[in-house]
Short mmCIF file of C-alpha atoms in Angstrom, two decimals:
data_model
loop_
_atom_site.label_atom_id
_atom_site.label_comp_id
_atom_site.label_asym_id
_atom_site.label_seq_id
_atom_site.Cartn_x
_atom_site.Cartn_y
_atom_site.Cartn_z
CA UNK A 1 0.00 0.00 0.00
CA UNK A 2 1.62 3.39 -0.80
CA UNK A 3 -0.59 5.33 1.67
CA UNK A 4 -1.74 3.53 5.07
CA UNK A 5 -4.94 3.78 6.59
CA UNK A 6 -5.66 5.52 9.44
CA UNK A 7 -7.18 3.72 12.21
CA UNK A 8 -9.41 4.89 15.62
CA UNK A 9 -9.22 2.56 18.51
CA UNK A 10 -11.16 2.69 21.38
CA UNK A 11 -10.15 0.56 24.83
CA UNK A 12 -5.92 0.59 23.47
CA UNK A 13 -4.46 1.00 27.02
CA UNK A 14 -4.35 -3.22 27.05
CA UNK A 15 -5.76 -6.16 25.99
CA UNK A 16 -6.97 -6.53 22.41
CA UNK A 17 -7.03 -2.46 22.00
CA UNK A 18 -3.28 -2.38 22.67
CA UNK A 19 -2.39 -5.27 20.63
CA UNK A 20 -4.68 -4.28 17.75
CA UNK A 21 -2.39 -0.61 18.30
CA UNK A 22 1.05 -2.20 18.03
CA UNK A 23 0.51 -4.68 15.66
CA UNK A 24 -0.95 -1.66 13.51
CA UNK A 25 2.56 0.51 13.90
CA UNK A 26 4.67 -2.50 13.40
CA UNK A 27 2.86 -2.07 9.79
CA UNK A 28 3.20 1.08 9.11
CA UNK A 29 -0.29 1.71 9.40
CA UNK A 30 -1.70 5.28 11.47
CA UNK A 31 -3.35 5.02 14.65
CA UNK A 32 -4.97 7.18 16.60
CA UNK A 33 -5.77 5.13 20.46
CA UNK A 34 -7.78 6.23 22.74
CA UNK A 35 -7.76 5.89 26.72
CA UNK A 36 -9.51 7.47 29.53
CA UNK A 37 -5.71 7.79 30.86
CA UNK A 38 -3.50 9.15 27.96
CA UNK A 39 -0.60 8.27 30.23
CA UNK A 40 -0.88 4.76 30.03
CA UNK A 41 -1.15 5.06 26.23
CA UNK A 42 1.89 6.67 26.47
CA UNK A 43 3.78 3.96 28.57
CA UNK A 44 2.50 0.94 26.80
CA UNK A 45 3.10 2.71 23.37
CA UNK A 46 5.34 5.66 23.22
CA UNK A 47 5.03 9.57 22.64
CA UNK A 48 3.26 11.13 19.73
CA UNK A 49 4.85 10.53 16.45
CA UNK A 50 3.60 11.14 12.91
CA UNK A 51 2.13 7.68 12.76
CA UNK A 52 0.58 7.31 16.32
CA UNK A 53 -1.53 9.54 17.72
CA UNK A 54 -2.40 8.87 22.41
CA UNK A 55 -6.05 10.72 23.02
CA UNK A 56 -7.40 11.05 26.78
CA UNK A 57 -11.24 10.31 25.75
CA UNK A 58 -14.38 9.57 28.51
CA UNK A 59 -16.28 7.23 26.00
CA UNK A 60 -19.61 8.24 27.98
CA UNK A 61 -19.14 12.17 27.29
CA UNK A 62 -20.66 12.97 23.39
CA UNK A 63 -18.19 16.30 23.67
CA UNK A 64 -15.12 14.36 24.50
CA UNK A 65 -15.76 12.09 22.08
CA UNK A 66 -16.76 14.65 19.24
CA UNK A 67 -13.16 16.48 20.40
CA UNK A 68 -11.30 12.98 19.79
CA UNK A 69 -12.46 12.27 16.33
CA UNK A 70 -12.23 15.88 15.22
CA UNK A 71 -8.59 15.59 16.88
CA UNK A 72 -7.91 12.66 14.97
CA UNK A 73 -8.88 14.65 11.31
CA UNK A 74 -7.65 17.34 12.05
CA UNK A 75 -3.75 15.51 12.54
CA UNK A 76 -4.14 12.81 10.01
CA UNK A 77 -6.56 13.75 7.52
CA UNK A 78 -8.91 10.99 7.80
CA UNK A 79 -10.56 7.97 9.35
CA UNK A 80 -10.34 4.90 7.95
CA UNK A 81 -11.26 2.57 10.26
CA UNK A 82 -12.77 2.90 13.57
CA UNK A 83 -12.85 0.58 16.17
CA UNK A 84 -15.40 0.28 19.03
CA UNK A 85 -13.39 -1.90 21.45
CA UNK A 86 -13.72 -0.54 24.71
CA UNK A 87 -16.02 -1.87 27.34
CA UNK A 88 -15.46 -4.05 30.77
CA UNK A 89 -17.40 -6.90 31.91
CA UNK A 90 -20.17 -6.57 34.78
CA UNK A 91 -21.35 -9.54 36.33
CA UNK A 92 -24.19 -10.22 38.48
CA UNK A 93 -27.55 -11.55 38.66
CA UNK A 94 -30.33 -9.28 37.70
CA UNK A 95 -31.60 -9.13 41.14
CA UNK A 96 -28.19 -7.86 42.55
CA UNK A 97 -26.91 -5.61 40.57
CA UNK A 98 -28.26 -1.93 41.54
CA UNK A 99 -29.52 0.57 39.05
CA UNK A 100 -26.03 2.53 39.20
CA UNK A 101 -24.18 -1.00 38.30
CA UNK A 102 -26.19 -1.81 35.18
CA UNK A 103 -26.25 2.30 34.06
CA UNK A 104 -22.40 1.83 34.52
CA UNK A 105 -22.14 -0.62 32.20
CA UNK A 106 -24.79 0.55 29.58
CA UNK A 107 -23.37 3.76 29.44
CA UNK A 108 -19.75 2.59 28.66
CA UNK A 109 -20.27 -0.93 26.51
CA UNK A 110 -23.42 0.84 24.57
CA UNK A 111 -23.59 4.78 24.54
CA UNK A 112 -20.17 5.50 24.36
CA UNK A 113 -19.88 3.07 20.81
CA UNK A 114 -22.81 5.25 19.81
CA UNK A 115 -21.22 8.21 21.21
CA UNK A 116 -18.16 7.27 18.35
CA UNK A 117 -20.17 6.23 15.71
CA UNK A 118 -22.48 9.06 16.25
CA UNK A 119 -19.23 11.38 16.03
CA UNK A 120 -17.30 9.78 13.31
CA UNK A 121 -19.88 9.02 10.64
CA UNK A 122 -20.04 12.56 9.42
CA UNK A 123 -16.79 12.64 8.18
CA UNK A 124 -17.00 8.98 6.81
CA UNK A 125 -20.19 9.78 4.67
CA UNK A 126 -18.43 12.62 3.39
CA UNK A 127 -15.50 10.45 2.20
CA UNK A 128 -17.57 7.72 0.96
CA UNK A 129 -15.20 4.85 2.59
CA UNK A 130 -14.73 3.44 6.01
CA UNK A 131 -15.06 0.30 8.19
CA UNK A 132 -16.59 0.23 11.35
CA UNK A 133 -15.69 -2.69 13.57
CA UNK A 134 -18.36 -3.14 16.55
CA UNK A 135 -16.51 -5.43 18.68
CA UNK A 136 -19.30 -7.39 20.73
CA UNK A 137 -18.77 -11.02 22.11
CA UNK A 138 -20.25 -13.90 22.05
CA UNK A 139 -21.93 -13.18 24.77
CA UNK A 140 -24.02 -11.35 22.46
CA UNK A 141 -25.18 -13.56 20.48
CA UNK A 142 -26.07 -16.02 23.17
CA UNK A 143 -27.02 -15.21 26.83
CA UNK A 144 -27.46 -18.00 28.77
CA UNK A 145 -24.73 -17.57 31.45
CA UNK A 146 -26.20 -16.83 35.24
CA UNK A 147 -24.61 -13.72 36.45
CA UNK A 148 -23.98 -12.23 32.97
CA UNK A 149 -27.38 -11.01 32.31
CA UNK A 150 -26.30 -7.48 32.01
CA UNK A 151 -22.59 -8.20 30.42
CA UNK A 152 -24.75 -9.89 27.67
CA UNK A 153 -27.46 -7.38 27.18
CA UNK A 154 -25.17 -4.40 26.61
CA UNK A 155 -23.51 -6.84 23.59
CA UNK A 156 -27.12 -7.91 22.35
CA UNK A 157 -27.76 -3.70 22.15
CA UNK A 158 -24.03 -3.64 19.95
CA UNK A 159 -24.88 -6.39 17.94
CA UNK A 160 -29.03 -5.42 17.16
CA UNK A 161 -28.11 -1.27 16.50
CA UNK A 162 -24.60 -2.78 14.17
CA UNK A 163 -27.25 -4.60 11.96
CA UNK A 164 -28.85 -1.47 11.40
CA UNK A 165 -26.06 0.48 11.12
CA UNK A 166 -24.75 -1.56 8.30
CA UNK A 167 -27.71 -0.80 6.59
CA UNK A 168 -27.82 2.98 7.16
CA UNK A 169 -23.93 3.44 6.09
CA UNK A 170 -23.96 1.03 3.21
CA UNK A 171 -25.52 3.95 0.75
CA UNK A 172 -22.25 5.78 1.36
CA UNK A 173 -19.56 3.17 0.74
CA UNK A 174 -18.96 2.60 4.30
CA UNK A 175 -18.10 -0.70 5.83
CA UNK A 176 -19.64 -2.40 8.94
CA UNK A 177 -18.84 -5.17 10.71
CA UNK A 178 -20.15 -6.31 14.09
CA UNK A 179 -17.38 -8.75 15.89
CA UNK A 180 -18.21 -12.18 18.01
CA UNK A 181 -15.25 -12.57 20.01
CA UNK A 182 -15.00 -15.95 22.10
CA UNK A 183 -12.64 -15.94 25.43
CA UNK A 184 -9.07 -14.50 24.35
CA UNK A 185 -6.52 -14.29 26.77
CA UNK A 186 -6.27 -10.64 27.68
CA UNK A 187 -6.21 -9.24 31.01
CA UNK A 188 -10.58 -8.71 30.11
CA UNK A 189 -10.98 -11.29 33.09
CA UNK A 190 -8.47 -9.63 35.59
CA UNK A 191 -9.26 -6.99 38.04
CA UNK A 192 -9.49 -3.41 36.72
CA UNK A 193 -11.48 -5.21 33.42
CA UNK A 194 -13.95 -6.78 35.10
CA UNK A 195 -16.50 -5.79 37.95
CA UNK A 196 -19.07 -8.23 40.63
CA UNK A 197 -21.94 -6.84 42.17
CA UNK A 198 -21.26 -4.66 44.92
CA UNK A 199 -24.18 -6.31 46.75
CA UNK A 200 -23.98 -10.46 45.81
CA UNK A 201 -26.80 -12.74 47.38
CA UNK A 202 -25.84 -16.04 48.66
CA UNK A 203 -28.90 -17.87 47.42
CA UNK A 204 -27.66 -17.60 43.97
CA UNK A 205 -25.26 -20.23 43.98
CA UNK A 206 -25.20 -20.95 40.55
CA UNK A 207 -24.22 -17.37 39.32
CA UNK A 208 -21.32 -17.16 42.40
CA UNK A 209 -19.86 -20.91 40.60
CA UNK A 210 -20.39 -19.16 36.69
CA UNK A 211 -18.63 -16.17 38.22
CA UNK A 212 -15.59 -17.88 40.06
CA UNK A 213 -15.38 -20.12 36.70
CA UNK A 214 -14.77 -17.17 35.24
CA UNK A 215 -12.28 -15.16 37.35
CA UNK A 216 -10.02 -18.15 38.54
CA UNK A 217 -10.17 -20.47 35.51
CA UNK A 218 -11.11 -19.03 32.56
CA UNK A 219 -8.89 -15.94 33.59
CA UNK A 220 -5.44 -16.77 32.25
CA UNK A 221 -6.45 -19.95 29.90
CA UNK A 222 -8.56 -18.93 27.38
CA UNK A 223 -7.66 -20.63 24.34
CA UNK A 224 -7.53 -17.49 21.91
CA UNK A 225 -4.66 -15.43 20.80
CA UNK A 226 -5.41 -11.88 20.70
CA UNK A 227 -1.71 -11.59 18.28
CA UNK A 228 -3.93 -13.54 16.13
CA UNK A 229 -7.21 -11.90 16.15
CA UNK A 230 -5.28 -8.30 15.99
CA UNK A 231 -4.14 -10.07 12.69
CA UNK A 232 -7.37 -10.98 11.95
CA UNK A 233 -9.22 -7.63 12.32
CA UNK A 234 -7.11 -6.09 10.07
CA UNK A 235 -7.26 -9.07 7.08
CA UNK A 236 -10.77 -8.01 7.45
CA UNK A 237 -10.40 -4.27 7.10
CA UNK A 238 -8.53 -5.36 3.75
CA UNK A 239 -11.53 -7.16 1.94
CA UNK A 240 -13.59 -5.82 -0.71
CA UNK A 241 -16.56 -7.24 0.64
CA UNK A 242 -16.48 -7.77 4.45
CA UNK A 243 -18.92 -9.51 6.48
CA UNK A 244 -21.39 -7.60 8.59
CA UNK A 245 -21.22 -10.94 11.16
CA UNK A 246 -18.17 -12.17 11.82
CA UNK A 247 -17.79 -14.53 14.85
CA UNK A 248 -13.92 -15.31 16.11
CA UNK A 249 -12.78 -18.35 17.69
CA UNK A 250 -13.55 -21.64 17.84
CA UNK A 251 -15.37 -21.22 20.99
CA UNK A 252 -17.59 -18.69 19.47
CA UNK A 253 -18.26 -20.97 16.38
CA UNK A 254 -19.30 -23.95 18.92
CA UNK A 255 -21.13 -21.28 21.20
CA UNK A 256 -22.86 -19.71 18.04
CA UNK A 257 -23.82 -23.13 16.81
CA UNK A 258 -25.42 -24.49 20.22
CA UNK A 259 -27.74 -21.63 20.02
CA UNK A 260 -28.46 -21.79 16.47
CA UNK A 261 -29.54 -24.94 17.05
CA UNK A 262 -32.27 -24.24 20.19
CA UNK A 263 -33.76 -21.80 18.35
CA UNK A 264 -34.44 -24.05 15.05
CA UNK A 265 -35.75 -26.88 17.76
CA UNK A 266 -37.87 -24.22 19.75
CA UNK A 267 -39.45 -23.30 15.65
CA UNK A 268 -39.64 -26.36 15.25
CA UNK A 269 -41.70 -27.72 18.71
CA UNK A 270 -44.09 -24.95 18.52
CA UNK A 271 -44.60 -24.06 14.72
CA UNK A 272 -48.43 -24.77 15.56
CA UNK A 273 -48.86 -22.26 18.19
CA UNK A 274 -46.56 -19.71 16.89
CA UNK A 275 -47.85 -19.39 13.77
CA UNK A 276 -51.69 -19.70 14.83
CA UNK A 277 -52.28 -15.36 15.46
CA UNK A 278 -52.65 -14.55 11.68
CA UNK A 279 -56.31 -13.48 10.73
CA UNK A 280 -58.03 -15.68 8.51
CA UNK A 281 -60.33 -15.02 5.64
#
C-alpha cells in the first residue's frame, strides 16, 4: 500500500485495543488510540509521532468524544477505520446488581460506541469509505450464562443497533462489521477489566460458581490469541466485501452453533402455536 490507513481505537491502554495498536505501527499503518488515561497510552506505546496519535477520551461524554475524532482529522486527515473496542465486563444476577451497576455498564459498553459512531460518521459519509468494527462477544449472540445477564445485554444492544447500522452506512460506501469474540486471553478477566456486584446474594449459587469459573479459571487460559485476532481484524479491514457478522474463535463458532440450534428446535416444537395469530379469511 503506498498510503496507510488511518485507524481509531477505542479501549488501546491493554488487551486486544493495545495489541490491535502495536501490531498496527509495526505495519506502518496510522493510529490514533484512545484511553480514559492518555498516560498509560503513552507507557505501553510511546510519545506522539507522525504515525501514532495517544487521546485522553471519557467514551460516555458525546463532547469528548466529538473532540477525539475531530482531533484525529484534524492531525491525520482521515478515518479509515474505527474501532469500538472498549467496554469491561459486569457480572451479576439481575436481582443484585443496583440501578447505578447496570447504568455503569450501559453507558460505557453501549452509549459510548454510539457516542463514536455518532461522532465519526459525518466525516466517513463525506469520504464515501470506512469500516466500522463493533466489537461485541459472544456473549451477544447467546445469553445464557447466570450472572452475565447485564454483560450480555449491553452486547445484544451492539450487535441489534450494528445490523442497522450496516444498513444505514452502506448507501455511502462505508463498511460495517459487528465482531463475536470468544474468550481470548487478555487481562478482560483480571481486576481493573472486570466488575461483581457490589451487593452479591448467597442464594444464587449458581451465578457465584459461573462467576468464580470465570475469574479463577477461565482468567489466564482462554484458548484465543489476541496476536492472532489483531491479525485478523485487520485481514478483514482489507476485503472488498467484508462480512457484517463475523464470529472469532472456535469457541464462538461452537457457542454460536449451540444456540443456532435451540432456536431451530424451539421453531420447530411450537410451529403450531406460533404461527396460529394470523387473521383468517
Amino acid at each position: 500500500m503506498s498510503t496507510k490507513k488511518v485507524w481509531f481505537i477505542t479501549g488501546a491502554s491493554k488487551g486486544l485495543g493495545l495489541i490491535l495498536t502495536k501490531k498496527l505501527l509495526l505495519e506502518g499503518y496510522n493510529v490514533a488510540s484512545t484511553s480514559r488515561d492518555k498516560q498509560s497510552l503513552i507507557n505501553e506505546i510511546g510519545e506522539e509521532n507522525e504515525n501514532f496519535l495517544p487521546i485522553e477520551m471519557d467514551l460516555t461524554n458525546n463532547q469528548n468524544v466529538k473532540q477525539a475524532i475531530e482531533t484525529t482529522i484534524n492531525y491525520f486527515g482521515r478515518i479509515d477505520v474505527l474501532v469500538n473496542n472498549a467496554g469491561y465486563s459486569q457480572i451479576g444476577t439481575l436481582e443484585e446488581l443496583s440501578e447505578a451497576e447496570v447504568e455503569n455498564n450501559f453507558k460505557v459498553n453501549v452509549f459510548g460506541s454510539l457516542n463514536v459512531i455518532r461522532n465519526a460518521s459525518p466525516h466517513l459519509r463525506k469520504q464515501k469509505s470506512g469500516h466500522i468494527f463493533n466489537i461485541a462477544s459472544i456473549g451477544g449472540y447467546t445469553g445464557n450464562f447466570a450472572g452475565f445477564g447485564i454483560y450480555c445485554s449491553t452486547k445484544f444492544a451492539v450487535a441489534g443497533f450494528t445490523e442497522a447500522l450496516a444498513e444505514e452506512l452502506k448507501p455511502f460506501g462505508v463498511h460495517t462489521t459487528l465482531v463475536y469474540p470468544g474468550y481470548f486471553r487478555t487481562n478482560f478477566l483480571s481486576q481493573g477489566s472486570v466488575k461483581t456486584p457490589a451487593n452479591p446474594i448467597d442464594d444464587y449459587k449458581t451465578a457465584r460458581e459461573m462467576e468464580q469459573a470465570h475469574l479463577k479459571e477461565i482468567n489466564g487460559n482462554q484458548p484465543n490469541d489476541p496476536e492472532k485476532g489483531a491479525e485478523v481484524l485487520i485481514t478483514l479491514s482489507e476485503q472488498k466485501h467484508p462480512p457484517v457478522h463475523f464470529f472469532m474463535g472456535e469457541d464462538a463458532y461452537h457457542y454460536a452453533n449451540l444456540k443456532i440450534d435451540t432456536i431451530q428446535q424451539a421453531l420447530k416444537e411450537n410451529i403450531n402455536l406460533g404461527t396460529s395469530t394470523a387473521f383468517k379469511n
